[in-house]
Short mmCIF file of C-alpha atoms in Angstrom, two decimals:
data_model
loop_
_atom_site.label_atom_id
_atom_site.label_comp_id
_atom_site.label_asym_id
_atom_site.label_seq_id
_atom_site.Cartn_x
_atom_site.Cartn_y
_atom_site.Cartn_z
CA MET A 29 27.47 136.71 105.48
CA GLY A 30 25.16 134.14 107.03
CA HIS A 31 25.96 132.18 104.34
CA TRP A 32 30.01 132.11 105.13
CA TRP A 33 28.81 131.20 108.79
CA VAL A 34 26.78 128.54 108.12
CA ARG A 35 29.38 126.99 105.13
CA ASN A 36 32.70 127.54 107.32
CA ILE A 37 31.64 127.24 110.88
CA VAL A 38 28.45 125.38 111.32
CA GLU A 39 28.20 122.84 108.51
CA PRO A 40 31.99 121.74 109.17
CA GLY A 41 31.04 121.31 112.81
CA LYS A 42 33.61 124.24 114.06
CA LEU A 43 31.16 126.07 116.18
CA PRO A 44 31.98 124.18 119.30
CA LEU A 45 35.68 124.87 118.65
CA LEU A 46 34.88 128.61 118.13
CA LEU A 47 32.88 128.80 121.44
CA ALA A 48 35.78 126.83 123.23
CA LEU A 49 38.25 129.56 122.12
CA THR A 50 36.15 132.50 122.67
CA ALA A 51 35.12 131.31 126.43
CA PHE A 52 38.97 130.50 126.55
CA LEU A 53 40.02 133.76 125.67
CA PHE A 54 37.18 135.72 127.74
CA THR A 55 37.93 133.94 130.85
CA PHE A 56 41.64 134.40 130.89
CA VAL A 57 40.82 138.22 130.18
CA VAL A 58 38.55 138.12 133.10
CA THR A 59 40.76 136.41 135.05
CA ARG A 60 43.48 138.56 134.69
CA VAL A 61 41.64 141.75 135.04
CA ILE A 62 40.47 140.63 138.56
CA THR A 63 43.90 139.10 139.63
CA ARG A 64 45.39 142.68 138.79
CA LEU A 65 42.63 144.33 140.51
CA ILE A 66 43.14 142.15 143.61
CA ARG A 67 47.02 142.91 143.59
CA ALA A 68 46.32 146.63 143.23
CA GLY A 69 44.07 146.33 146.37
CA LYS A 70 41.07 147.71 144.31
CA GLY A 71 37.36 146.74 143.76
CA PRO A 72 35.45 144.40 145.90
CA PHE A 73 37.41 141.02 144.84
CA GLY A 74 39.52 138.84 146.94
CA ASN A 75 41.15 135.75 147.11
CA VAL A 76 39.24 132.77 147.87
CA GLN A 77 40.22 131.05 151.14
CA ALA A 78 38.62 127.80 153.01
CA GLY A 79 39.53 127.16 156.39
CA GLY A 80 42.76 129.27 155.88
CA LEU A 81 43.49 127.43 152.59
CA HIS A 82 44.38 129.91 149.52
CA ILE A 83 42.04 128.10 146.82
CA HIS A 84 43.58 128.89 143.42
CA HIS A 85 41.35 129.39 140.39
CA VAL A 86 43.28 126.25 138.87
CA VAL A 87 41.04 124.37 140.90
CA PRO A 88 37.84 125.12 139.54
CA GLY A 89 39.41 125.30 136.19
CA VAL A 90 40.32 121.45 136.39
CA VAL A 91 36.43 120.97 137.27
CA LEU A 92 35.45 122.77 134.40
CA THR A 93 37.75 120.99 132.17
CA VAL A 94 36.61 117.79 133.08
CA GLY A 95 33.34 118.14 133.30
CA GLY A 96 33.43 120.42 129.68
CA GLY A 97 35.64 117.32 128.15
CA PHE A 98 33.74 114.46 129.27
CA GLY A 99 30.61 116.42 127.93
CA ALA A 100 31.69 117.43 124.67
CA VAL A 101 33.04 113.60 124.06
CA ALA A 102 29.11 112.74 124.93
CA SER A 103 27.61 115.27 122.98
CA ASP A 104 26.79 116.09 119.14
CA ARG A 105 28.88 118.50 118.04
CA HIS A 106 26.05 119.76 115.94
CA GLY A 107 23.52 120.19 119.19
CA VAL A 108 23.14 122.29 122.05
CA GLY A 109 24.78 120.06 124.43
CA GLY A 110 28.11 119.98 122.76
CA ALA A 111 27.95 123.86 122.36
CA ILE A 112 27.61 124.01 126.23
CA ALA A 113 30.17 121.76 126.84
CA ALA A 114 32.56 123.57 124.66
CA VAL A 115 31.77 126.71 126.57
CA LEU A 116 32.51 125.03 129.72
CA PHE A 117 35.79 123.80 128.58
CA GLY A 118 37.00 126.98 127.18
CA MET A 119 36.64 128.46 130.40
CA GLY A 120 38.02 125.46 132.57
CA VAL A 121 41.31 125.62 130.04
CA GLY A 122 41.18 129.51 130.78
CA LEU A 123 41.73 129.13 134.19
CA VAL A 124 43.73 126.41 134.62
CA LEU A 125 46.69 127.49 131.66
CA ASP A 126 46.35 130.95 133.59
CA GLU A 127 48.23 129.39 136.43
CA PHE A 128 50.25 126.72 133.99
CA ALA A 129 53.35 128.15 135.81
CA LEU A 130 52.03 127.35 139.44
CA ILE A 131 51.41 123.80 137.79
CA LEU A 132 54.97 123.61 136.28
CA HIS A 133 57.05 125.07 139.27
CA LEU A 134 54.57 123.65 141.80
CA ASP A 135 54.77 126.85 143.84
CA ASP A 136 53.15 130.52 143.59
CA VAL A 137 54.97 131.71 141.28
CA TYR A 138 52.16 133.85 139.49
CA TRP A 139 53.39 137.40 139.74
CA THR A 140 56.76 136.22 139.54
CA GLU A 141 59.28 136.21 136.64
CA GLU A 142 58.57 132.80 136.22
CA GLY A 143 54.74 133.26 136.13
CA ARG A 144 55.50 134.84 132.50
CA LYS A 145 55.18 131.16 131.27
CA SER A 146 51.77 131.14 131.78
CA VAL A 147 50.79 134.13 129.40
CA GLU A 148 53.33 132.37 127.18
CA VAL A 149 51.63 129.29 127.08
CA VAL A 150 47.98 130.94 126.90
CA VAL A 151 49.02 133.30 123.93
CA LEU A 152 50.54 130.10 122.45
CA THR A 153 47.57 127.88 122.64
CA ALA A 154 45.40 130.84 121.35
CA ALA A 155 47.21 130.89 118.27
CA LEU A 156 47.53 127.04 117.67
CA VAL A 157 43.51 126.82 118.35
CA GLY A 158 43.15 129.70 115.90
CA LEU A 159 44.98 127.88 113.06
CA LEU A 160 43.16 125.04 113.66
CA LEU A 161 39.64 127.01 113.38
CA ALA A 162 40.65 128.54 110.20
CA GLY A 163 41.02 125.13 108.83
CA PHE A 164 44.65 124.04 109.08
CA ALA A 165 45.65 120.61 109.75
CA PRO A 166 48.55 119.18 111.83
CA PHE A 167 51.59 118.16 109.61
CA GLY A 168 50.48 120.15 106.57
CA VAL A 169 47.60 117.19 105.83
CA ASN A 170 45.55 119.99 104.77
CA ASP A 171 47.53 120.95 101.96
CA LEU A 172 47.36 117.57 100.08
CA SER A 173 44.90 117.24 97.04
CA ALA A 174 42.28 114.84 97.21
CA GLN A 175 44.26 112.60 95.13
CA GLU A 176 46.91 112.54 97.50
CA LEU A 177 44.50 111.94 100.33
CA GLN A 178 43.23 108.80 98.57
CA ASP A 179 46.89 107.78 98.47
CA ARG A 180 47.82 106.70 102.12
CA GLY A 181 51.35 106.63 101.26
CA GLY A 182 51.66 110.04 100.12
CA ALA A 183 49.49 111.34 103.08
CA LEU A 184 51.76 109.49 105.52
CA GLY A 185 55.10 110.55 103.69
CA THR A 186 53.84 113.73 104.50
CA ILE A 187 52.99 113.58 107.86
CA ALA A 188 56.51 112.24 108.35
CA VAL A 189 58.31 114.74 106.62
CA ASN A 190 56.34 117.82 108.51
CA PHE A 191 56.80 115.97 111.81
CA LEU A 192 60.60 115.09 111.30
CA PHE A 193 61.15 119.24 110.57
CA ALA A 194 59.37 119.82 113.76
CA LEU A 195 61.24 117.45 115.57
CA VAL A 196 64.73 118.76 114.31
CA ALA A 197 63.65 122.40 115.01
CA LEU A 198 62.76 121.54 118.75
CA SER A 199 66.13 119.79 119.49
CA LYS A 200 67.50 122.85 118.19
CA GLY A 201 66.17 124.93 120.91
CA LYS A 202 63.26 126.49 118.88
CA ALA A 203 60.03 125.31 120.55
CA ARG A 204 57.68 127.97 119.18
CA VAL A 205 58.89 127.59 115.63
CA ALA A 206 58.43 123.55 116.07
CA ILE A 207 54.85 123.92 117.44
CA PHE A 208 53.49 126.36 114.95
CA GLY A 209 55.54 124.07 112.11
CA ALA A 210 53.52 121.23 113.30
CA ILE A 211 50.66 123.08 112.16
CA VAL A 212 51.80 125.52 109.07
CA PRO A 213 53.91 123.66 106.68
CA LEU A 214 57.85 125.01 105.95
CA VAL A 215 57.77 126.75 109.03
CA ALA A 216 59.74 123.81 110.67
CA LEU A 217 61.55 123.60 108.10
CA VAL A 218 62.87 126.97 108.43
CA GLY A 219 63.77 126.30 112.33
CA ALA A 220 65.26 122.93 111.27
CA VAL A 221 67.75 124.46 108.71
CA ARG A 222 68.93 127.74 110.81
CA LEU A 223 71.54 127.08 113.47
CA ALA A 224 70.74 125.64 116.80
CA ARG A 225 70.57 127.79 120.03
CA PRO A 226 73.19 127.53 122.48
CA GLY A 227 72.54 124.72 125.38
CA SER A 228 70.35 123.08 122.92
CA PRO A 229 70.34 119.00 122.63
CA TRP A 230 71.43 119.80 118.86
CA ALA A 231 74.18 122.08 119.54
CA ARG A 232 75.65 119.82 122.38
CA ARG A 233 75.47 116.74 120.16
CA PHE A 234 77.05 118.57 117.02
CA TYR A 235 78.77 121.70 117.82
CA GLY A 236 80.99 120.52 120.47
CA ARG A 237 84.00 120.33 118.20
CA ARG A 238 83.01 123.06 116.10
CA PRO A 239 84.04 126.13 117.67
CA ARG A 240 83.06 128.23 114.67
CA ALA A 241 79.43 126.75 114.90
CA ARG A 242 79.61 127.55 118.45
CA ALA A 243 80.62 131.21 117.97
CA LYS A 244 78.09 131.78 115.21
CA ALA A 245 75.09 130.11 117.02
CA ALA A 246 75.84 132.45 120.26
CA LEU A 247 75.99 135.46 118.30
CA ARG A 248 72.85 134.95 116.33
CA THR A 249 70.99 134.36 119.68
CA TYR A 250 72.21 137.39 121.10
CA ARG A 251 71.09 139.04 118.13
CA HIS A 252 68.13 137.54 118.35
CA ASP A 253 67.08 137.79 121.71
CA ARG A 254 68.44 141.54 122.11
CA ARG A 255 66.14 142.46 119.00
CA TRP A 256 63.11 140.58 120.45
CA ALA A 257 62.96 139.79 124.10
CA LEU A 258 62.42 143.33 125.41
CA ARG A 259 59.50 143.51 123.04
CA SER A 260 58.47 140.12 123.92
CA ARG A 261 58.52 141.21 127.72
CA ALA A 262 56.68 144.40 127.12
CA VAL A 263 53.48 142.67 125.39
CA GLN A 264 53.44 139.86 128.19
CA ASP A 265 53.51 142.62 130.84
CA TRP A 266 50.49 144.45 128.93
CA ILE A 267 48.59 141.10 128.73
CA GLY A 268 49.08 139.66 132.19
CA GLY A 269 50.65 142.48 134.30
CA LYS A 270 54.28 143.26 135.49
CA PRO A 271 55.75 140.49 137.47
CA ASP A 272 57.25 141.57 141.39
CA PRO A 273 60.89 142.77 140.88
CA ARG A 274 63.12 140.02 142.37
CA PRO A 275 64.54 140.51 145.99
CA ALA A 276 67.99 141.64 146.11
CA ARG A 277 70.68 138.74 147.00
CA LEU A 278 73.03 139.02 150.02
CA PRO A 279 76.82 138.66 149.22
CA ASP A 280 76.85 135.15 150.75
CA GLY A 281 73.69 134.17 148.24
CA ARG A 282 71.11 134.46 150.89
#
């Protein structure tokens, strides 16, 4: 175990990345536990107020992210300073991304339906960092042989092709597939060859005069969402807490 640790984590300089990921996940979990206790009115915790102003935890998160980021740049990734900077950076990112929906909407939507985006971004970030930690490189460069890596043309061609697949998948409304496809080869290819989601830029551009394609895309999207949407929402509720129910709307739309 010690030999594996040194060879796969310490020698390649991946220890700061591992520490940052661990601190990121730990901070997110602790933050969600505390906020759920505050929401339930349990425990000694409460919202931070300064002169009547509610200080969201994204604020100390930004401070930690900036300090940890600059510290990591200025430090040796094999030294103690780099490890400390990685932990601070991971903690800051955990606090910031936990309120990603607030930054996106410029509104306190933490316990609303829109607040689910924070959980989605955290899970996505953790998965991508985990893939990088496991040795995956963007656009499949890690799959090239030593000879291919020496050939810059071959390496650039591989990057360009994988980037194109990811871009097509993104234009088809498959953002998650495109993001993971940038890290794991052939994943973006699956999203690129399948039908686009209705309302995506690809569907608006190429399905406008193809009613059969539009109908088929809508049916496939409906079946996919019916199968996976409720499961995804259940997992998000378990991780981040169930959002508040939407208030009933009056007949005049108020």
